Tab-separated table of C-alpha atoms and ligand atoms in Angstrom:
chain	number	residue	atom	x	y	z
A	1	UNK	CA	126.867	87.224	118.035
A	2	UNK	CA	125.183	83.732	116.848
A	3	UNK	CA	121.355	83.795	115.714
A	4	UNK	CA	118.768	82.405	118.248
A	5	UNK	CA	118.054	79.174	116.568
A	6	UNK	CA	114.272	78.518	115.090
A	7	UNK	CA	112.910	74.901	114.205
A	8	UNK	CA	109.591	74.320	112.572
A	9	UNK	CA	108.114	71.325	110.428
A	10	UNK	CA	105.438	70.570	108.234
A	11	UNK	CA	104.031	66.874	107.910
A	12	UNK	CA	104.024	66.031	103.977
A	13	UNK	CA	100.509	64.156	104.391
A	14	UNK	CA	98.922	66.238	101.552
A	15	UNK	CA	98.515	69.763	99.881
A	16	UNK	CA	99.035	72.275	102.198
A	17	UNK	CA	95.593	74.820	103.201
A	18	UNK	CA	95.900	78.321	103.894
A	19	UNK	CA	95.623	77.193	107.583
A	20	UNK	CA	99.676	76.144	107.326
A	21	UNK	CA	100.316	78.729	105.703
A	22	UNK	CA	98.835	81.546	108.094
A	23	UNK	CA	100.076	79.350	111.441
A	24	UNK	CA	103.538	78.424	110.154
A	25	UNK	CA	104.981	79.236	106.851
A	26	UNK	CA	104.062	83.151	106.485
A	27	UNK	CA	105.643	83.297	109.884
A	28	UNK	CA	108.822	81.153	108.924
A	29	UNK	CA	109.941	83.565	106.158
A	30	UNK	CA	109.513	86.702	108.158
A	31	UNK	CA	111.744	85.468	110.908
A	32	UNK	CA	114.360	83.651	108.237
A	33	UNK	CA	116.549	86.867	108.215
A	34	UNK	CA	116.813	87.210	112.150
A	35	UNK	CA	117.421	83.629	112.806
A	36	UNK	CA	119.527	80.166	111.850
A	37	UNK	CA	116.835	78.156	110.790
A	38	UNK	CA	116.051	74.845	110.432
A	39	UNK	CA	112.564	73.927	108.661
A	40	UNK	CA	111.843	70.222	107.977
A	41	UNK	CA	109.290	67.741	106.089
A	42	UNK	CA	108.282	65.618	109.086
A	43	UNK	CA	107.590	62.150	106.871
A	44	UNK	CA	108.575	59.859	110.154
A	45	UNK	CA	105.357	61.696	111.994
A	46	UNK	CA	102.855	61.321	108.695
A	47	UNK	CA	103.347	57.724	108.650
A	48	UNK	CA	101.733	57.845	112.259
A	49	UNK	CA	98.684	57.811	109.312
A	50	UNK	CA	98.330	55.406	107.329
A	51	UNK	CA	99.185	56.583	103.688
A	52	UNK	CA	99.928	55.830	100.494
A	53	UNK	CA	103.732	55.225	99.739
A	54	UNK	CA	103.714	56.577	96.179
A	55	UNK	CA	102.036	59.512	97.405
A	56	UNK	CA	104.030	60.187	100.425
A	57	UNK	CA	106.875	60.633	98.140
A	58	UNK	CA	105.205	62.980	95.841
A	59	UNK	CA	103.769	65.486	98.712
A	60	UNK	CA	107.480	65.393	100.347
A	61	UNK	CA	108.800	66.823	96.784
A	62	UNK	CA	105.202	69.020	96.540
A	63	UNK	CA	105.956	69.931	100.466
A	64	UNK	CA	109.428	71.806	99.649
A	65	UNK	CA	108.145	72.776	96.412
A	66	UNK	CA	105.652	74.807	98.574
A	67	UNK	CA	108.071	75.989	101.092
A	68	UNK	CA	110.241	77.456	98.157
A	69	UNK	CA	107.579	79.135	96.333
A	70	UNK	CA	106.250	81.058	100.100
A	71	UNK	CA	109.146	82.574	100.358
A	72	UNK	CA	111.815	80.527	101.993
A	73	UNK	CA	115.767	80.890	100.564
A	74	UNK	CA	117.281	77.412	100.666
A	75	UNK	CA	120.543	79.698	101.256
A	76	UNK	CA	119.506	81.384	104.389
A	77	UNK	CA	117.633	78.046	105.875
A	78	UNK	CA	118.528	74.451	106.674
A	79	UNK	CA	115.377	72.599	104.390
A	80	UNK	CA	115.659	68.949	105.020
A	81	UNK	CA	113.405	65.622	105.186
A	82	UNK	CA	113.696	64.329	108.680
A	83	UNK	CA	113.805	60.641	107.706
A	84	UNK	CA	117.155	61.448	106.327
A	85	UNK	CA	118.454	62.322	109.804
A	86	UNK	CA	118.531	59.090	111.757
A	87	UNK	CA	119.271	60.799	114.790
A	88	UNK	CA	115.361	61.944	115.333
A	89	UNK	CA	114.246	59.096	115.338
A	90	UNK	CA	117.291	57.597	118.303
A	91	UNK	CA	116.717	60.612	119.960
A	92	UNK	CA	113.011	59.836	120.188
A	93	UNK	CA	113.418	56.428	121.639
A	94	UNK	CA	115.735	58.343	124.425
A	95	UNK	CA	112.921	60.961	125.555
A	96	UNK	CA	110.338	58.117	125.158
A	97	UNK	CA	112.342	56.900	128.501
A	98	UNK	CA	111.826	60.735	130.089
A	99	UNK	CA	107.824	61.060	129.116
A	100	UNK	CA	104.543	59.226	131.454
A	101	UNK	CA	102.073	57.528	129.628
A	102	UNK	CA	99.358	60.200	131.542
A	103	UNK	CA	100.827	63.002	129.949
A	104	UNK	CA	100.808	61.341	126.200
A	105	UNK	CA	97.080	60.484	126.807
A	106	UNK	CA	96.050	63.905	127.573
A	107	UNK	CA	97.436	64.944	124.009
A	108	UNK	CA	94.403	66.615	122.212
A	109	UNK	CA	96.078	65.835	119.013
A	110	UNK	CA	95.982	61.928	119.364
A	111	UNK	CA	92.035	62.029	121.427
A	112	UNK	CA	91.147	64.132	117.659
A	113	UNK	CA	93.202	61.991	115.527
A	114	UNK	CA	92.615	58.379	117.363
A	115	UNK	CA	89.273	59.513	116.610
A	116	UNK	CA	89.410	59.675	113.207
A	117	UNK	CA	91.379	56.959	112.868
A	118	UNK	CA	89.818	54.402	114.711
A	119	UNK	CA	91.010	51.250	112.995
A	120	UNK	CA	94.630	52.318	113.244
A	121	UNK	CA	95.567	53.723	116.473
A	122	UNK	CA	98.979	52.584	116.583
A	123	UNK	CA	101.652	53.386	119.233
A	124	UNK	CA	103.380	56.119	116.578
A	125	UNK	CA	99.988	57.909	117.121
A	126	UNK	CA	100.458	57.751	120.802
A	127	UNK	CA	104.381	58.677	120.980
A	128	UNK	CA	104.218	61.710	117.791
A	129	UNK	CA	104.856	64.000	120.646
A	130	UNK	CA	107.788	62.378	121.708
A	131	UNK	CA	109.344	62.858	118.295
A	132	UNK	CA	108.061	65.916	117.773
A	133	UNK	CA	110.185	67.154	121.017
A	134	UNK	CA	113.233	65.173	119.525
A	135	UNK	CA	112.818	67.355	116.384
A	136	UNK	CA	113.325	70.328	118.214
A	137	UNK	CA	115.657	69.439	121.227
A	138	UNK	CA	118.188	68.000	118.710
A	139	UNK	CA	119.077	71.719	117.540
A	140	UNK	CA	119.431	73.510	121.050
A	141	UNK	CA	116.192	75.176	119.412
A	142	UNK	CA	115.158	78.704	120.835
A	143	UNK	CA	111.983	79.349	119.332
A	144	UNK	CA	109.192	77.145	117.513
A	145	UNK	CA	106.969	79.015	115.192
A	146	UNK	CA	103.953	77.164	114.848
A	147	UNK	CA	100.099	77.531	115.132
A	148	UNK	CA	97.703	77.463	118.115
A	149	UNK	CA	96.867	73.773	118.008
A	150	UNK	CA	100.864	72.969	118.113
A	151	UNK	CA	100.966	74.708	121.990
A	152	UNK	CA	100.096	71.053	124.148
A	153	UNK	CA	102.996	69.904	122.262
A	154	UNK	CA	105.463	72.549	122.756
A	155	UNK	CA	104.715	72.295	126.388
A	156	UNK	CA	105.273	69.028	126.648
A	157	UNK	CA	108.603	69.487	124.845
A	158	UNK	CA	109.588	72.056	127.282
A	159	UNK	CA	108.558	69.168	130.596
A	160	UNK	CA	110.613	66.572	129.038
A	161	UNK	CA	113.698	68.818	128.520
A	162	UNK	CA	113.453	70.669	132.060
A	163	UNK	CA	112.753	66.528	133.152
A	164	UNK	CA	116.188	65.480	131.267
A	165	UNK	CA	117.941	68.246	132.508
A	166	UNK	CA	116.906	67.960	136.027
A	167	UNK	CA	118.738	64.526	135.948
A	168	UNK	CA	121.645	64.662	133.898
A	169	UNK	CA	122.400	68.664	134.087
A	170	UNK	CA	122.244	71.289	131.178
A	171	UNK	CA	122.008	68.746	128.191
A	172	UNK	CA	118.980	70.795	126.541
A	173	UNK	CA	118.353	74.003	125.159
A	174	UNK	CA	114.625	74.621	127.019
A	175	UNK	CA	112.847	75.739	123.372
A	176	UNK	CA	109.501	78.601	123.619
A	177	UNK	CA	106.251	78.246	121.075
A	178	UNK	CA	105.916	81.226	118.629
A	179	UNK	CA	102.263	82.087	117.675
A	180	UNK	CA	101.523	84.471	115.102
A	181	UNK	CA	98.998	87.390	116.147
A	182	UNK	CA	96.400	86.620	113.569
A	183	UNK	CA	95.769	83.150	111.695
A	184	UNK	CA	97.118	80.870	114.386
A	185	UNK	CA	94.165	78.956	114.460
A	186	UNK	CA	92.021	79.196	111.174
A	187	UNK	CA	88.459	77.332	111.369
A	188	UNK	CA	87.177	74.910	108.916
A	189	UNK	CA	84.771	76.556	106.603
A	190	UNK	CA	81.737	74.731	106.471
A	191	UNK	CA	82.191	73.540	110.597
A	192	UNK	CA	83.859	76.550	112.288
A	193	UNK	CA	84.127	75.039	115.612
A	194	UNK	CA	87.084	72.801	114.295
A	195	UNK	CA	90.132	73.517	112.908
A	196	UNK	CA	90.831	73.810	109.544
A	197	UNK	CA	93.080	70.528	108.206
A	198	UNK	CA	94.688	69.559	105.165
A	199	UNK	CA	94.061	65.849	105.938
A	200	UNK	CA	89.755	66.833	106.160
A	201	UNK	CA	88.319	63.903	104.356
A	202	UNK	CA	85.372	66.898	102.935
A	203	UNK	CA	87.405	69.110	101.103
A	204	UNK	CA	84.903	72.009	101.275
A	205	UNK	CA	86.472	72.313	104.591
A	206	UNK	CA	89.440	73.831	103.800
A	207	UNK	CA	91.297	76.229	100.880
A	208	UNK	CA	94.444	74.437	99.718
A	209	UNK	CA	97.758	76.584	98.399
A	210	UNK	CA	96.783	75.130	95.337
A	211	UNK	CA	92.933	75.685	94.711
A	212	UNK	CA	91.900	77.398	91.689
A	213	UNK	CA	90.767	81.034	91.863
A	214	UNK	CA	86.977	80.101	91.055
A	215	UNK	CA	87.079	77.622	93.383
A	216	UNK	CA	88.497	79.771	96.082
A	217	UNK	CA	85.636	82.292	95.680
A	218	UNK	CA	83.186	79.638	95.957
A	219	UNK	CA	84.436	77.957	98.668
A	220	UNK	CA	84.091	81.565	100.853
A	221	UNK	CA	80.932	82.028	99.342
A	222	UNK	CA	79.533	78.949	100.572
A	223	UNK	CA	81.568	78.784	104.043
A	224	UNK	CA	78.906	78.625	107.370
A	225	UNK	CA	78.094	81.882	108.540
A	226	UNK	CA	75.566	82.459	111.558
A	227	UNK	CA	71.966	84.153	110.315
A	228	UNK	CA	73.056	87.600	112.232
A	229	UNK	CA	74.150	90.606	109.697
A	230	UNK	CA	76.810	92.189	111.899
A	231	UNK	CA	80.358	91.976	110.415
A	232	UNK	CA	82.122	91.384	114.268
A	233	UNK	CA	84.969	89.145	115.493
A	234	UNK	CA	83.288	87.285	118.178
A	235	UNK	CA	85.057	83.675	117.906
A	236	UNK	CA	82.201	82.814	120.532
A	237	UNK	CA	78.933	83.464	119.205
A	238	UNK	CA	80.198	84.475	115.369
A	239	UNK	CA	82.701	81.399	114.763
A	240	UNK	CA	82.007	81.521	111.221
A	241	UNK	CA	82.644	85.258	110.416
A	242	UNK	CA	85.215	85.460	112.941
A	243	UNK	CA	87.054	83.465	110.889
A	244	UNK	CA	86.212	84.697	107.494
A	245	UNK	CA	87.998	87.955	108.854
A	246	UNK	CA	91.187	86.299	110.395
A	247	UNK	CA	91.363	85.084	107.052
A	248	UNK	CA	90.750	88.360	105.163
A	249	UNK	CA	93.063	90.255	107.859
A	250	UNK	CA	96.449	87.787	107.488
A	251	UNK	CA	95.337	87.644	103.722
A	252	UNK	CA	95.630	91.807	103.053
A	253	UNK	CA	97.930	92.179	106.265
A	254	UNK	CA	95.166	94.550	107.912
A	255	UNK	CA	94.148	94.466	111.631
A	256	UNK	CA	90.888	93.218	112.786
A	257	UNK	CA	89.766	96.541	113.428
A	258	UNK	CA	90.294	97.596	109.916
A	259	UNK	CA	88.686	94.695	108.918
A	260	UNK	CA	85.721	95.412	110.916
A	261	UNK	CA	85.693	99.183	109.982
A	262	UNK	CA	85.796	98.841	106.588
A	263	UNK	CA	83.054	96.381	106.442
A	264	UNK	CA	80.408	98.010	108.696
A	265	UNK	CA	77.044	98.214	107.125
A	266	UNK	CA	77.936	95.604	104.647
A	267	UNK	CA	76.360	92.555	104.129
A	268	UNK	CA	77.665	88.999	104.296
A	269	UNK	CA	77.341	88.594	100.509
A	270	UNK	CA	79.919	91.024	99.740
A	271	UNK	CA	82.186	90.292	102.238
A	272	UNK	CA	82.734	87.018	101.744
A	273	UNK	CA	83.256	87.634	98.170
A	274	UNK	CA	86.058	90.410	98.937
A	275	UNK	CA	87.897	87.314	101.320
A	276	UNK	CA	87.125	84.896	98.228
A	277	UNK	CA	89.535	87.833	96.453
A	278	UNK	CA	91.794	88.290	99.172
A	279	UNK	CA	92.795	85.008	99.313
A	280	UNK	CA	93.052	84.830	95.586
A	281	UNK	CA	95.261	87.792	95.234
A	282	UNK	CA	97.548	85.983	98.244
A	283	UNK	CA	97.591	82.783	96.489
A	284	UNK	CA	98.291	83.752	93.279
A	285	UNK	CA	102.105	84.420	92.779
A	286	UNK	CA	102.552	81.667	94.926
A	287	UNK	CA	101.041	79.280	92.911
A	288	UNK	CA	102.891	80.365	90.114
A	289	UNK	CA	106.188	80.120	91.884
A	290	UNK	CA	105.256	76.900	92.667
A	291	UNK	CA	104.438	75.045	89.463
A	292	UNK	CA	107.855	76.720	88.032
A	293	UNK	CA	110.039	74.886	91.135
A	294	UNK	CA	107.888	71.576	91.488
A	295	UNK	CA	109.108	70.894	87.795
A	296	UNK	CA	112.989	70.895	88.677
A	297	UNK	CA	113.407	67.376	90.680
A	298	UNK	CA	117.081	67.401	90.006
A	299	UNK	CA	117.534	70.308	91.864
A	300	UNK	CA	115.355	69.725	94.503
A	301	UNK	CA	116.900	66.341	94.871
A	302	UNK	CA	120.512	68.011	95.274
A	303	UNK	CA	119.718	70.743	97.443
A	304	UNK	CA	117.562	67.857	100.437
A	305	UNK	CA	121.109	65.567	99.880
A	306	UNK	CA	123.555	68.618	100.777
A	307	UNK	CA	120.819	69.749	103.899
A	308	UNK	CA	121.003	66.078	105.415
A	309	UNK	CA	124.497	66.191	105.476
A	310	UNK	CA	124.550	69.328	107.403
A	311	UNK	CA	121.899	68.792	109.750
A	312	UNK	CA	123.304	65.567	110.830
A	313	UNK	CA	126.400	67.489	111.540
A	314	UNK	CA	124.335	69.054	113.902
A	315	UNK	CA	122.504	67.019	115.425
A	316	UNK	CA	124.838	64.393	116.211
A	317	UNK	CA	127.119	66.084	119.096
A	318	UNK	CA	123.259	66.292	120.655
A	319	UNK	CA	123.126	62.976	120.346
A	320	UNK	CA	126.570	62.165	121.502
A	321	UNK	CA	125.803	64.595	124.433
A	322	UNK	CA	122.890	62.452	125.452
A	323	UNK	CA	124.208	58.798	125.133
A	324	UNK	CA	126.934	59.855	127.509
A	325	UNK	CA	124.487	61.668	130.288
A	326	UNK	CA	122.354	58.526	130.110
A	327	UNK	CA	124.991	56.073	130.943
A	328	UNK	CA	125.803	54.556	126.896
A	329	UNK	CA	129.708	53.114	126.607
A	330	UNK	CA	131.197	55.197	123.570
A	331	UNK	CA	131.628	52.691	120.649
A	332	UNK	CA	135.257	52.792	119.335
A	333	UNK	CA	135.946	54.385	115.858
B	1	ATP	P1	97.059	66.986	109.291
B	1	ATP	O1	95.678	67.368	108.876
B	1	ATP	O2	97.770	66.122	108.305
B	1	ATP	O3	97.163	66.498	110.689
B	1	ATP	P2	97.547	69.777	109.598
B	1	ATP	O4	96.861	70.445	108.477
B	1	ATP	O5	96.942	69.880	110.939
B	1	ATP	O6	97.906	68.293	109.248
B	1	ATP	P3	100.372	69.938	110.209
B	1	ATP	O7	101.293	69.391	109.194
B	1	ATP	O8	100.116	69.078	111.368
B	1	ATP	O9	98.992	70.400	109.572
B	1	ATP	O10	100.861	71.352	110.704
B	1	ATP	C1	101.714	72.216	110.027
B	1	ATP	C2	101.690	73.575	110.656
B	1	ATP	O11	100.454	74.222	110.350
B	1	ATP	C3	101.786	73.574	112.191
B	1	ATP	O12	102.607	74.643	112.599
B	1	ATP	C4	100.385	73.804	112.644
B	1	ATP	O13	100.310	74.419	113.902
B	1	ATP	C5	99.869	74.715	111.550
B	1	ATP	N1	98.419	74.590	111.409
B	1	ATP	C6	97.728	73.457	111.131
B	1	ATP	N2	96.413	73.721	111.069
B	1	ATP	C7	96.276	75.046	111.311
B	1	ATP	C8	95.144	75.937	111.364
B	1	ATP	N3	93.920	75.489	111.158
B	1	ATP	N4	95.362	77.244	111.630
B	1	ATP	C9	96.621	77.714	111.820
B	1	ATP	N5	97.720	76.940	111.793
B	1	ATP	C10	97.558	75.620	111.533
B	2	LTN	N1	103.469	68.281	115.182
B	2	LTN	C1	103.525	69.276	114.175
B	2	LTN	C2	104.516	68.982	113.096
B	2	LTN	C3	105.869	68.881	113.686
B	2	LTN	C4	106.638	69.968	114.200
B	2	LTN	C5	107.858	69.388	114.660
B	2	LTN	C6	106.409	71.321	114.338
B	2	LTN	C7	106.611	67.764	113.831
B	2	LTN	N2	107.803	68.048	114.404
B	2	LTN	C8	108.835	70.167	115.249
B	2	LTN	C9	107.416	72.093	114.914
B	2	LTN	C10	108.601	71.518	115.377
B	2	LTN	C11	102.121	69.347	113.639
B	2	LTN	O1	101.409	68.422	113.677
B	2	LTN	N3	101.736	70.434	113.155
């Protein structure tokens, strides 16, 4: 029987925070033995940013770098840069045909990041959903593993495909979001009613992958807590120390019931210093992994030129599928 197909990305628009990590990547290399798996550096969506070109190309190298050292076996998954597959980016321009203005605009993603990027909302900004479902649609993809803030976008994928379909029959594979349990949505440290992002212009805000261990521990020593004393996941009224513990819990792979047990009667202090630790412990042999594969280039370089080859060997019959249900002549060859 054929593996259920799984497609995730990552955008390479800087070093990656435990948020990434907890959402998408610790998921990604549980499920890499049960599924065929595609996982991608989405560089066509950071650009939707404005960044740095010098940099872009380092964080795509320090993006699989990371995705190596977590866990995930270039044998057992399709790793690839998504700029080397023309076909997302045609495919996009198709389902930007099949997707209403109205729905784009009601994209929490681009009101946040439009927001924050006031003096560049371009029209990539407004369409990244659009690629986004090309990404996934390309692969007949089953499931998307991906954090809570990913779900208006998944749902969005799964209108335009049912839309597509509805028209020109069965061309899609209708794809489901996958949200882990615990550290879906992590909270930014020192403002716990927003999401914690690599791209935070205050890096207080989040722990990167890469953070020293004293910095760690001092970066969950200082992180907003409310002026109660009870150690309780209450997202509501406790944002702050709700999150400290879905970071402690996917960090030592404990419930939240453990969590709170084994903290009652103990004060903030001494918690937050045991999640400083926690996350330490997590981090380190990743870290280590990583600074041994970031060296190697060559071989980073050979394995992303082999991956291109075969992804576009999947995704063009997609393609192909599509031109013909939409009405394109086939061009000789
Ligand atoms: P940026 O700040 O550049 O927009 P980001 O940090 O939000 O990026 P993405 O590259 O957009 O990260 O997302 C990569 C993966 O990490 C996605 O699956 C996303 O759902 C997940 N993710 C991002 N932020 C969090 C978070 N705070 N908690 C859990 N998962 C998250
Ligand atoms: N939009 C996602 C990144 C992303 C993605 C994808 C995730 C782009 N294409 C396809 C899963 C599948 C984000 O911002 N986190």
């Amino acid at each position: 029987m054929t593996k259920p197909t799984i497609f995730s990305g990552i955008q390479p628009s800087g070093h990656l925070m435990i948020g990434n990590y907890t959402g998408a990547l610790k998921n990604w290399v549980e499920l890499q033995d049960h599924y065929h798996c595609l996982f991608v550096m989405v560089d066509l969506h950071t650009i939707s940013v404005q960044q740095d070109p010098a940099e872009l190309r380092q964080h795509t190298y320090d993006l699989i770098a990371m995705y190596l050292a977590c866990g995930l076996d270039p044998k057992k998954n399709l790793i690839f840069v998504q700029s080397h597959v023309t076909e997302h980016a045609e495919l996009a321009w198709i389902l930007s045909c099949y997707t209403f203005m109205g729905e784009l605009n009601r994209m929490t993603q681009y009101k946040d990041k439009a927001a924050r990027h006031q003096a560049n909302i371009n029209a990539g900004l407004f369409g990244y959903p659009v690629l986004m479902a090309a990404d996934i649609l390309l692969y007949n993809t089953n499931l998307v593993p991906v954090g809570n803030d990913q779900k208006q976008h998944m749902e969005l994928t799964r209108d335009i495909a049912q839309r597509f379909n509805a028209r020109h029959g069965e061309v899609f594979t209708v794809p489901e979001g996958y949200y882990p349990k615990v550290g879906a949505r992590i909270m930014s440290l020192q403002n716990p009613d927003k999401k914690m992002s690599k791209s935070d212009s205050n890096s207080q805000n989040y722990i990167a992958m890469l953070d020293q261990p004293s910095v760690i521990l001092k970066k969950c020593k200082r992180a907003v807590t409310d002026s109660d004393t009870d150690i309780r996941f209450d997202p509501e009224n406790k944002a702050g120390i709700s999150n400290l513990m879905s970071i402690y819990a996917t960090a030592t792979g404990s419930t939240m019931d453990d969590v709170q047990n084994a903290f009652e009667g103990k004060g903030y202090g001494d918690f937050k210093k045991a999640v400083g630790e926690a996350v330490v412990a997590m981090l380190e042999p990743i870290q280590k992994r990583y600074h041994e594969i970031r060296k190697d280039e060559t071989s980073i370089e050979k394995m992303l030129q082999v991956n291109a080859e075969k992804a576009r060997e999947l995704a063009r019959p997609t393609l192909e599928k599509v031109y013909d249900a939409v009405g394109f002549v086939k061009p000789l060859r």
